[in-house]
Amino acid sequence: QLRDESIEAIRDEIQGMNKMVEDLLLITRIENNYFDEDFVILDVSVLLEKIFYQCQMIDPDHQYIMESCDHAFVRGNEGLLIQAIRGLLDNSRKYTPVGGTITLSCRGDHKKMNEIAVSDSGCGIPAAELEKVKERFYRINSDRSRSTGGSGLGLSIIDSIVSIHRGKLVITSELNKGTKASIFLKKH
């Protein structure tokens, strides 16, 4: 019994380390322009609608709302943009209690930028922590991280993805009320 538990704990640790190495390799590839030649003109609203329907099917514990979904044409890497949006949704799922709301939107009403936003009714992020959450390996507190898992690389990866798209990741939050993460990308 103890031996089996030890083997399982070691296996879990190896999987966590493997995921961390994969994440660090992804950041390195992004920062070294590995994905530059895979940029095409995309309608982000199409990607967002697809992700929205997938979330509704795989996560019955939260209420998903598509607030608005304007056509939003950008020049980018489809796989990376999907990964960034899913990363934001994953954070919302982790920090929003069962029954909570996660809202997606895509707006093209800014002059030169499209806004893709994921907001939730979760626990929120303390104001003093907001600037640090995009740093590599940063976690708000160990208790929160232990219960949700992760290495503290998620938002760093998303920020890197947004940066190579010449965009900006903006996170606003109110403790005990929720968080909004917006990706601003240049219109094409």
GROMACS .gro file of C-alpha atoms in nm:
model
  188
    1GLN     CA    1   0.000   0.000   0.000
    2LEU     CA    2   0.268   0.252   0.105
    3ARG     CA    3   0.485   0.153  -0.191
    4ASP     CA    4   0.195   0.211  -0.435
    5GLU     CA    5   0.124   0.551  -0.281
    6SER     CA    6   0.493   0.643  -0.308
    7ILE     CA    7   0.505   0.538  -0.673
    8GLU     CA    8   0.190   0.742  -0.745
    9ALA     CA    9   0.336   1.049  -0.569
   10ILE     CA   10   0.658   1.018  -0.770
   11ARG     CA   11   0.458   0.978  -1.093
   12ASP     CA   12   0.258   1.294  -1.012
   13GLU     CA   13   0.578   1.484  -0.939
   14ILE     CA   14   0.735   1.370  -1.268
   15GLN     CA   15   0.424   1.478  -1.462
   16GLY     CA   16   0.437   1.818  -1.294
   17MET     CA   17   0.805   1.860  -1.377
   18ASN     CA   18   0.745   1.747  -1.735
   19LYS     CA   19   0.468   2.006  -1.775
   20MET     CA   20   0.695   2.276  -1.635
   21VAL     CA   21   0.976   2.188  -1.879
   22GLU     CA   22   0.726   2.192  -2.169
   23ASP     CA   23   0.601   2.535  -2.055
   24LEU     CA   24   0.956   2.673  -2.031
   25LEU     CA   25   1.036   2.539  -2.379
   26LEU     CA   26   0.723   2.709  -2.513
   27ILE     CA   27   0.825   3.041  -2.358
   28THR     CA   28   1.174   3.004  -2.510
   29ARG     CA   29   1.029   2.929  -2.854
   30ILE     CA   30   0.795   3.227  -2.831
   31GLU     CA   31   1.072   3.462  -2.721
   32ASN     CA   32   1.296   3.339  -3.005
   33ASN     CA   33   1.032   3.405  -3.272
   34TYR     CA   34   0.986   3.035  -3.349
   35PHE     CA   35   0.621   3.094  -3.448
   36ASP     CA   36   0.662   3.411  -3.659
   37GLU     CA   37   0.612   3.245  -3.996
   38ASP     CA   38   0.283   3.085  -3.886
   39PHE     CA   39   0.097   3.418  -3.868
   40VAL     CA   40  -0.215   3.451  -4.085
   41ILE     CA   41  -0.522   3.675  -4.087
   42LEU     CA   42  -0.776   3.533  -3.839
   43ASP     CA   43  -1.122   3.623  -3.717
   44VAL     CA   44  -1.078   3.582  -3.342
   45SER     CA   45  -1.457   3.579  -3.292
   46VAL     CA   46  -1.472   3.243  -3.472
   47LEU     CA   47  -1.207   3.099  -3.239
   48LEU     CA   48  -1.384   3.241  -2.935
   49GLU     CA   49  -1.722   3.093  -3.032
   50LYS     CA   50  -1.562   2.750  -3.083
   51ILE     CA   51  -1.385   2.766  -2.745
   52PHE     CA   52  -1.708   2.889  -2.579
   53TYR     CA   53  -1.906   2.586  -2.696
   54GLN     CA   54  -1.624   2.351  -2.592
   55CYS     CA   55  -1.619   2.501  -2.242
   56GLN     CA   56  -1.992   2.454  -2.202
   57MET     CA   57  -1.958   2.087  -2.292
   58ILE     CA   58  -1.655   2.002  -2.077
   59ASP     CA   59  -1.726   2.217  -1.770
   60PRO     CA   60  -2.079   2.181  -1.637
   61ASP     CA   61  -1.971   2.328  -1.300
   62HIS     CA   62  -1.971   2.688  -1.423
   63GLN     CA   63  -2.212   2.906  -1.616
   64TYR     CA   64  -2.059   3.035  -1.940
   65ILE     CA   65  -2.190   3.350  -2.106
   66MET     CA   66  -2.092   3.494  -2.444
   67GLU     CA   67  -2.148   3.864  -2.384
   68SER     CA   68  -2.065   3.987  -2.731
   69CYS     CA   69  -1.872   3.845  -3.019
   70ASP     CA   70  -1.788   4.107  -3.280
   71HIS     CA   71  -1.584   4.006  -3.581
   72ALA     CA   72  -1.224   4.080  -3.489
   73PHE     CA   73  -0.962   4.031  -3.758
   74VAL     CA   74  -0.602   4.005  -3.642
   75ARG     CA   75  -0.275   3.878  -3.784
   76GLY     CA   76  -0.165   3.590  -3.565
   77ASN     CA   77  -0.091   3.228  -3.494
   78GLU     CA   78  -0.418   3.042  -3.445
   79GLY     CA   79  -0.279   2.773  -3.216
   80LEU     CA   80  -0.108   3.022  -2.987
   81LEU     CA   81  -0.413   3.249  -2.965
   82ILE     CA   82  -0.632   2.950  -2.879
   83GLN     CA   83  -0.379   2.851  -2.612
   84ALA     CA   84  -0.384   3.203  -2.464
   85ILE     CA   85  -0.764   3.219  -2.449
   86ARG     CA   86  -0.788   2.869  -2.303
   87GLY     CA   87  -0.523   2.962  -2.047
   88LEU     CA   88  -0.733   3.256  -1.930
   89LEU     CA   89  -1.041   3.033  -1.913
   90ASP     CA   90  -0.846   2.772  -1.717
   91ASN     CA   91  -0.753   3.033  -1.458
   92SER     CA   92  -1.115   3.145  -1.434
   93ARG     CA   93  -1.228   2.785  -1.381
   94LYS     CA   94  -0.968   2.729  -1.109
   95TYR     CA   95  -1.055   3.040  -0.910
   96THR     CA   96  -1.431   3.060  -0.963
   97PRO     CA   97  -1.646   2.852  -0.729
   98VAL     CA   98  -1.883   2.588  -0.863
   99GLY     CA   99  -2.193   2.762  -0.998
  100GLY     CA  100  -2.000   3.081  -1.070
  101THR     CA  101  -2.010   3.272  -1.397
  102ILE     CA  102  -1.739   3.297  -1.662
  103THR     CA  103  -1.802   3.551  -1.938
  104LEU     CA  104  -1.632   3.574  -2.277
  105SER     CA  105  -1.643   3.866  -2.514
  106CYS     CA  106  -1.478   3.989  -2.829
  107ARG     CA  107  -1.510   4.358  -2.914
  108GLY     CA  108  -1.384   4.547  -3.212
  109ASP     CA  109  -1.513   4.887  -3.102
  110HIS     CA  110  -1.174   5.030  -3.002
  111LYS     CA  111  -1.014   5.247  -3.272
  112LYS     CA  112  -0.711   5.034  -3.356
  113MET     CA  113  -0.745   4.736  -3.124
  114ASN     CA  114  -0.965   4.431  -3.075
  115GLU     CA  115  -1.039   4.323  -2.719
  116ILE     CA  116  -1.081   3.958  -2.624
  117ALA     CA  117  -1.194   3.936  -2.262
  118VAL     CA  118  -1.252   3.661  -2.008
  119SER     CA  119  -1.414   3.769  -1.683
  120ASP     CA  120  -1.535   3.568  -1.388
  121SER     CA  121  -1.715   3.585  -1.056
  122GLY     CA  122  -1.424   3.420  -0.874
  123CYS     CA  123  -1.217   3.505  -0.569
  124GLY     CA  124  -1.026   3.788  -0.737
  125ILE     CA  125  -0.665   3.894  -0.703
  126PRO     CA  126  -0.539   4.133  -0.433
  127ALA     CA  127  -0.450   4.474  -0.583
  128ALA     CA  128  -0.091   4.448  -0.457
  129GLU     CA  129  -0.044   4.124  -0.654
  130LEU     CA  130  -0.183   4.233  -0.992
  131GLU     CA  131   0.146   4.346  -1.147
  132LYS     CA  132   0.330   4.036  -1.028
  133VAL     CA  133   0.090   3.768  -1.158
  134LYS     CA  134   0.244   3.770  -1.508
  135GLU     CA  135   0.595   3.699  -1.374
  136ARG     CA  136   0.737   3.351  -1.424
  137PHE     CA  137   0.677   3.114  -1.134
  138TYR     CA  138   0.479   3.374  -0.940
  139ARG     CA  139   0.195   3.245  -0.728
  140ILE     CA  140  -0.024   3.461  -0.510
  141ASN     CA  141   0.011   3.233  -0.209
  142SER     CA  142   0.116   2.874  -0.154
  143ASP     CA  143  -0.219   2.760  -0.008
  144ARG     CA  144  -0.408   2.883  -0.313
  145SER     CA  145  -0.152   2.727  -0.550
  146ARG     CA  146  -0.144   2.396  -0.368
  147SER     CA  147  -0.519   2.348  -0.407
  148THR     CA  148  -0.528   2.444  -0.777
  149GLY     CA  149  -0.195   2.309  -0.897
  150GLY     CA  150   0.021   2.477  -1.155
  151SER     CA  151   0.373   2.609  -1.168
  152GLY     CA  152   0.310   2.982  -1.188
  153LEU     CA  153   0.390   2.989  -1.562
  154GLY     CA  154   0.039   3.016  -1.708
  155LEU     CA  155  -0.002   3.395  -1.720
  156SER     CA  156   0.364   3.436  -1.815
  157ILE     CA  157   0.306   3.214  -2.119
  158ILE     CA  158  -0.013   3.401  -2.209
  159ASP     CA  159   0.166   3.734  -2.174
  160SER     CA  160   0.447   3.608  -2.402
  161ILE     CA  161   0.194   3.489  -2.661
  162VAL     CA  162   0.019   3.825  -2.656
  163SER     CA  163   0.352   4.010  -2.679
  164ILE     CA  164   0.464   3.830  -2.997
  165HIS     CA  165   0.129   3.932  -3.145
  166ARG     CA  166   0.227   4.291  -3.060
  167GLY     CA  167  -0.062   4.305  -2.816
  168LYS     CA  168  -0.117   4.370  -2.450
  169LEU     CA  169  -0.256   4.157  -2.166
  170VAL     CA  170  -0.444   4.366  -1.910
  171ILE     CA  171  -0.575   4.215  -1.587
  172THR     CA  172  -0.815   4.392  -1.354
  173SER     CA  173  -0.959   4.239  -1.042
  174GLU     CA  174  -1.153   4.303  -0.727
  175LEU     CA  175  -1.105   4.074  -0.430
  176ASN     CA  176  -1.405   3.845  -0.370
  177LYS     CA  177  -1.581   3.983  -0.680
  178GLY     CA  178  -1.383   3.844  -0.972
  179THR     CA  179  -1.123   3.908  -1.237
  180LYS     CA  180  -1.122   4.033  -1.594
  181ALA     CA  181  -0.835   3.947  -1.826
  182SER     CA  182  -0.830   4.129  -2.159
  183ILE     CA  183  -0.611   4.062  -2.459
  184PHE     CA  184  -0.577   4.366  -2.684
  185LEU     CA  185  -0.463   4.289  -3.039
  186LYS     CA  186  -0.414   4.524  -3.331
  187LYS     CA  187  -0.695   4.521  -3.588
  188HIS     CA  188  -0.614   4.392  -3.932
   0.00000   0.00000   0.00000
